[in-house]
PDB file of C-alpha atoms in Angstrom:
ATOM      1  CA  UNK J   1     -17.377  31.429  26.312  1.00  0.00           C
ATOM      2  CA  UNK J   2     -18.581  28.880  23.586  1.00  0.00           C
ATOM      3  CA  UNK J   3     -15.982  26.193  22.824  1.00  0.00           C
ATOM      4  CA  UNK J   4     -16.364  25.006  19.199  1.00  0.00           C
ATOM      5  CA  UNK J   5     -16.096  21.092  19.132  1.00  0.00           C
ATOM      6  CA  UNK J   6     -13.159  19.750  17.471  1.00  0.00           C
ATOM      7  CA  UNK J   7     -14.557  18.354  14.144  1.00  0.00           C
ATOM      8  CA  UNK J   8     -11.831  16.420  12.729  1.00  0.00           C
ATOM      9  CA  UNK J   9     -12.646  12.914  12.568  1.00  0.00           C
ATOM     10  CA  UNK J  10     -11.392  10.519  15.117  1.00  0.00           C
ATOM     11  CA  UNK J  11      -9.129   7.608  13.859  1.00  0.00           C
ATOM     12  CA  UNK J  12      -9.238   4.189  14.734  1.00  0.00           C
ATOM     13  CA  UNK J  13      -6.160   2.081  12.642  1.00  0.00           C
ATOM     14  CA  UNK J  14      -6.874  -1.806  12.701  1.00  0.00           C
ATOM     15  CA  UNK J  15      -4.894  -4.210  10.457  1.00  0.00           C
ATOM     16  CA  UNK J  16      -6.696  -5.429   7.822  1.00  0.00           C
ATOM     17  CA  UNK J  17      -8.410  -8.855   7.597  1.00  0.00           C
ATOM     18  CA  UNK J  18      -8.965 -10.500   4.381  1.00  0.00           C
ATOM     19  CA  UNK J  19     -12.813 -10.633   3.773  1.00  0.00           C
ATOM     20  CA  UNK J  20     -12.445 -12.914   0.393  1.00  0.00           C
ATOM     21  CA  UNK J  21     -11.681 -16.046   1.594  1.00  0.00           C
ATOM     22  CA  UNK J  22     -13.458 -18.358  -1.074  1.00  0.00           C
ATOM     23  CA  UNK J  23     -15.371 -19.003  -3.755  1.00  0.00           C
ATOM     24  CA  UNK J  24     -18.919 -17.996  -2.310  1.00  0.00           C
ATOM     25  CA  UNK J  25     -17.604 -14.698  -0.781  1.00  0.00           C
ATOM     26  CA  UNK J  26     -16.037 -13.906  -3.898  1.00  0.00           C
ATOM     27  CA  UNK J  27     -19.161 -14.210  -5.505  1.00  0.00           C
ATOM     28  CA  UNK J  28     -20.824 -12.375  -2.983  1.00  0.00           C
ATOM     29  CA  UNK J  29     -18.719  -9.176  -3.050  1.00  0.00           C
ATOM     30  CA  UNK J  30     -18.792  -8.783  -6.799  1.00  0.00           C
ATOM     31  CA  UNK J  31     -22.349  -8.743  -6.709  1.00  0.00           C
ATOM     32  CA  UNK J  32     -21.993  -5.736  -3.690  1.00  0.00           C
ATOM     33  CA  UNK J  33     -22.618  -2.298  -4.386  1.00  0.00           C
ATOM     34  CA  UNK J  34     -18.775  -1.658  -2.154  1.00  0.00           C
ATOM     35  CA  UNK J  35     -17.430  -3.059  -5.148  1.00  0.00           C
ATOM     36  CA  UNK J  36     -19.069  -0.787  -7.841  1.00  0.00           C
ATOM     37  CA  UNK J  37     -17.930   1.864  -5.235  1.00  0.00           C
ATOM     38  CA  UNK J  38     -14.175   0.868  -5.149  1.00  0.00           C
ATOM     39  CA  UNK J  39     -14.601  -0.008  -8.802  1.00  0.00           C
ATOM     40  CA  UNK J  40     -16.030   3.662  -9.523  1.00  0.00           C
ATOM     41  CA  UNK J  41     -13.171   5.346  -7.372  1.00  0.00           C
ATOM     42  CA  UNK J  42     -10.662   3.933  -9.370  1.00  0.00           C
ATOM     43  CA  UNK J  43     -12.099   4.599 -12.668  1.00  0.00           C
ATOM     44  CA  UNK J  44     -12.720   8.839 -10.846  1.00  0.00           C
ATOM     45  CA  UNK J  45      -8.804   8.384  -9.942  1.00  0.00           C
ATOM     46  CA  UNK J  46      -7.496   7.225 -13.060  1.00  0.00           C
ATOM     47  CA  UNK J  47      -9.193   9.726 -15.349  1.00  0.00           C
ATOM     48  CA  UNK J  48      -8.126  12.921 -12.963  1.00  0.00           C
ATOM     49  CA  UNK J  49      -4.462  11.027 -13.184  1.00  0.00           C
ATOM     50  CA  UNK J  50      -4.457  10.894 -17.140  1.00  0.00           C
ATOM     51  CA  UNK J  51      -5.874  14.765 -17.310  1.00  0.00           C
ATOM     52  CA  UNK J  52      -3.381  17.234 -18.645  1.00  0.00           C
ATOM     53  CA  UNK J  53      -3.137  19.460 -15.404  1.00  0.00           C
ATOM     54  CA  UNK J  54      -2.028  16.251 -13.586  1.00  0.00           C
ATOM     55  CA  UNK J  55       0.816  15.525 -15.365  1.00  0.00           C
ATOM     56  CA  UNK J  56       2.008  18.884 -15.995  1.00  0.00           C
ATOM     57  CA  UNK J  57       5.469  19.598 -14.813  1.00  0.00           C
ATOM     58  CA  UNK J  58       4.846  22.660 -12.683  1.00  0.00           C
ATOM     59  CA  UNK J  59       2.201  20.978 -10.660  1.00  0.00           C
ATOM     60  CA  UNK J  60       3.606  20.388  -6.777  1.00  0.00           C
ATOM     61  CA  UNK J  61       4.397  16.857  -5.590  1.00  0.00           C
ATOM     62  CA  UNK J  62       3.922  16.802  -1.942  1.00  0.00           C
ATOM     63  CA  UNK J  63       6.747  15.239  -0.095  1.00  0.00           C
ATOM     64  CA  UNK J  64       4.640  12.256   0.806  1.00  0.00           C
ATOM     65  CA  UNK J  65       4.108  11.609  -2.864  1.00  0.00           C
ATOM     66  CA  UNK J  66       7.651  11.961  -3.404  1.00  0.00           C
ATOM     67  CA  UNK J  67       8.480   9.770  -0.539  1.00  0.00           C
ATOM     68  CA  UNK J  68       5.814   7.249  -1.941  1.00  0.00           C
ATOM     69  CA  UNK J  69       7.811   7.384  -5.342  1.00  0.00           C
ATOM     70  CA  UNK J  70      11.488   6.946  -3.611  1.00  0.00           C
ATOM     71  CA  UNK J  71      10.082   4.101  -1.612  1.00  0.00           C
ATOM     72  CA  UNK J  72       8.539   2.365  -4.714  1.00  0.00           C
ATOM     73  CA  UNK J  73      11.444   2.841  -6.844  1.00  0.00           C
ATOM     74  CA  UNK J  74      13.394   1.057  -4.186  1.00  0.00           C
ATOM     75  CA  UNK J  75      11.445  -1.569  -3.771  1.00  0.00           C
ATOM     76  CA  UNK J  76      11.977  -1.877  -7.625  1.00  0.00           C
ATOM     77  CA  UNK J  77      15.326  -2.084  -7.526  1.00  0.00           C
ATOM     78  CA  UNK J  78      15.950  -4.494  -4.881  1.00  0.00           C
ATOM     79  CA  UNK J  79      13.892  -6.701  -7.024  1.00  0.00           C
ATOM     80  CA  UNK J  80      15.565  -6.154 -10.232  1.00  0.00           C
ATOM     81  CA  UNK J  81      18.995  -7.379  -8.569  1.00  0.00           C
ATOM     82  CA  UNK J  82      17.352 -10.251  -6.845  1.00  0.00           C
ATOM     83  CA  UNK J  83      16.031 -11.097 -10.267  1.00  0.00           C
ATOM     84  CA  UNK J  84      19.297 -10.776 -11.780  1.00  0.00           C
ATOM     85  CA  UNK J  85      20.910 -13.338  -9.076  1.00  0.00           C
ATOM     86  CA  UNK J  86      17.827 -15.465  -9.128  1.00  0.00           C
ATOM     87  CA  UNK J  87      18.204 -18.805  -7.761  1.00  0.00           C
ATOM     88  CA  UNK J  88      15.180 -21.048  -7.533  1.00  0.00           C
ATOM     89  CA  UNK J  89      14.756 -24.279  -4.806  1.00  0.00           C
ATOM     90  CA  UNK J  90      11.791 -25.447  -4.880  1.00  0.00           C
ATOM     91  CA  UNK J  91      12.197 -27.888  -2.189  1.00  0.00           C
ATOM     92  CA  UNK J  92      12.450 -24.791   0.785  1.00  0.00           C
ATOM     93  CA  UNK J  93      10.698 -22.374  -1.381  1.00  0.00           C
ATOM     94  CA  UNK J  94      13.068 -19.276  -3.077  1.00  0.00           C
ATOM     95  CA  UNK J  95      15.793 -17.743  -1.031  1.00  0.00           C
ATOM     96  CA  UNK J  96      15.699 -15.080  -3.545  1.00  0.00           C
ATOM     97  CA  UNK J  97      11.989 -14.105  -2.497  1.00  0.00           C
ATOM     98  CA  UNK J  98      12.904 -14.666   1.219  1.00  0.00           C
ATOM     99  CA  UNK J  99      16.060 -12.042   0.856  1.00  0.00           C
ATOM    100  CA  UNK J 100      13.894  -9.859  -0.664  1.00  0.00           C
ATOM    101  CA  UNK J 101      10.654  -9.896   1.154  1.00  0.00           C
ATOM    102  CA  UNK J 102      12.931  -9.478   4.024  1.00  0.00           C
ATOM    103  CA  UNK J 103      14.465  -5.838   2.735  1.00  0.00           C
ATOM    104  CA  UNK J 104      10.895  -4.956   1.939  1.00  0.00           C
ATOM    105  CA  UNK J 105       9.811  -5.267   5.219  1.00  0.00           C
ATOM    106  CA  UNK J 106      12.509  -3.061   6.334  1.00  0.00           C
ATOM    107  CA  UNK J 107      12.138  -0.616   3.594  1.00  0.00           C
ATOM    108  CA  UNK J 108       8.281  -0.658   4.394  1.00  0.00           C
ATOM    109  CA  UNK J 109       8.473   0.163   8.185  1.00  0.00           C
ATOM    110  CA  UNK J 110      11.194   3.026   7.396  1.00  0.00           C
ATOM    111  CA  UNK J 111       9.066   4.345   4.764  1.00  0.00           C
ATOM    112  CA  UNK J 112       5.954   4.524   7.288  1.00  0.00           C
ATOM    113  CA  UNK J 113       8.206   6.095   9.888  1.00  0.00           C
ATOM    114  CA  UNK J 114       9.145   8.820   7.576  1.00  0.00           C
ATOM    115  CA  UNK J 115       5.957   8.942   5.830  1.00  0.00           C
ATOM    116  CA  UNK J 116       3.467   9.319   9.093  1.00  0.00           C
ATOM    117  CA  UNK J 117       5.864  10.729  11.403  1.00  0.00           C
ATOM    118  CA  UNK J 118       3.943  10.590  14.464  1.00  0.00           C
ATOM    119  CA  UNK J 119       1.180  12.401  12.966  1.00  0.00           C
ATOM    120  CA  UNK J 120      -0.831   9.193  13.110  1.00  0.00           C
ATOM    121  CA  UNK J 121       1.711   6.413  13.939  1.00  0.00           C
ATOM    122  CA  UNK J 122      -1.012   3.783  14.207  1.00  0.00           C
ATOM    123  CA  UNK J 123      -1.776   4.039  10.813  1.00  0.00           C
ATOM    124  CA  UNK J 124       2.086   2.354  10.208  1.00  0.00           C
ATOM    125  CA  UNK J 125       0.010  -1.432  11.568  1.00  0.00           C
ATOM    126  CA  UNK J 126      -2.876  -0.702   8.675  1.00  0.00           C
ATOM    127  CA  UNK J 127      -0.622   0.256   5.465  1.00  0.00           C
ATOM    128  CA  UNK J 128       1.626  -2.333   6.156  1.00  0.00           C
ATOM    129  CA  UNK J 129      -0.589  -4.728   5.752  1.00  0.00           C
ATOM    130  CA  UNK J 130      -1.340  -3.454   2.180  1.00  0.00           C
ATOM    131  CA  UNK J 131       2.148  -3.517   1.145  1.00  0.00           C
ATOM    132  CA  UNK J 132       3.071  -6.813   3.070  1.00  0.00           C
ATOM    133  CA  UNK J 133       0.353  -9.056   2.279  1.00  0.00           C
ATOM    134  CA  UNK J 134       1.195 -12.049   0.634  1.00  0.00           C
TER     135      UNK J 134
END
C-alpha cells in the first residue's frame, strides 16, 4: 500500500522582528528586490479589489472577512469615543491612548481566538504583532 505524503506546507509562526531599524537599512531595503515584490503585491491586490466582480453585492464574504470587518469597525469605534473624551498630559504621556491601546489588545486577542480557532493557534503570537506594534 503506497501512502501519499501529506503535502500541505508545514507552519512555523514566529513574532515578527523589525528589520528597519535606521537610516542605512532603510536605504538598503528600498533598493531590495523584496520590496518591489511587496510593492507589486499590493499594487496585484488593489486592482483585483477595485474590479467590478469584487465589489459586487452577491459575491460571498467568508466569515473570516466578516470577522476581520466586525473587529476593525470596533476598533474604530473605541477610538472615535476616546477621541471624543480626549484628554492630553503630556507629562505621563495620554491616558486616552493608554485606555485605548489597552481595549485593543483585548479586542485583538479575542478576535484571533475567534478568527484561528485552533486551526493554527500559533499564528495568534505573529498577527498580533501586526496589529499591536507601536
Amino acid at each position: 500500500m503506497n501512502s501519499v505524503p501529506d503535502e500541505r506546507p508545514v507552519r512555523r509562526f514566529k513574532r515578527p522582528v523589525k528589520q528597519i531599524t535606521d537610516a542605512v537599512s532603510l536605504e538598503r531595503f528600498e533598493k531590495s528586490i523584496v520590496r518591489s515584490e511587496i510593492i507589486g503585491f499590493l499594487e496585484l491586490v488593489s486592482d483585483v479589489m477595485k474590479a467590478p466582480s469584487a465589489r459586487h453585492p452577491s459575491r460571498k464574504t467568508s466569515t473570516a472577512v466578516k470577522q476581520t470587518i466586525d473587529f476593525l469597525e470596533t476598533v474604530a469605534s473605541h477610538l472615535g469615543e476616546r477621541v471624543d473624551n480626549l484628554i492630553l498630559k503630556k507629562r505621563y504621556g495620554d491616558p486616552t491612548f493608554r485606555v485605548w491601546y489597552s481595549q485593543l489588545d483585548t479586542e485583538t486577542s479575542e478576535f484571533l481566538d475567534t478568527l484561528v480557532a485552533g486551526k493554527i493557534l500559533l499564528a495568534k503570537l505573529e498577527l498580533s504583532t501586526y496589529i499591536l506594534s507601536r
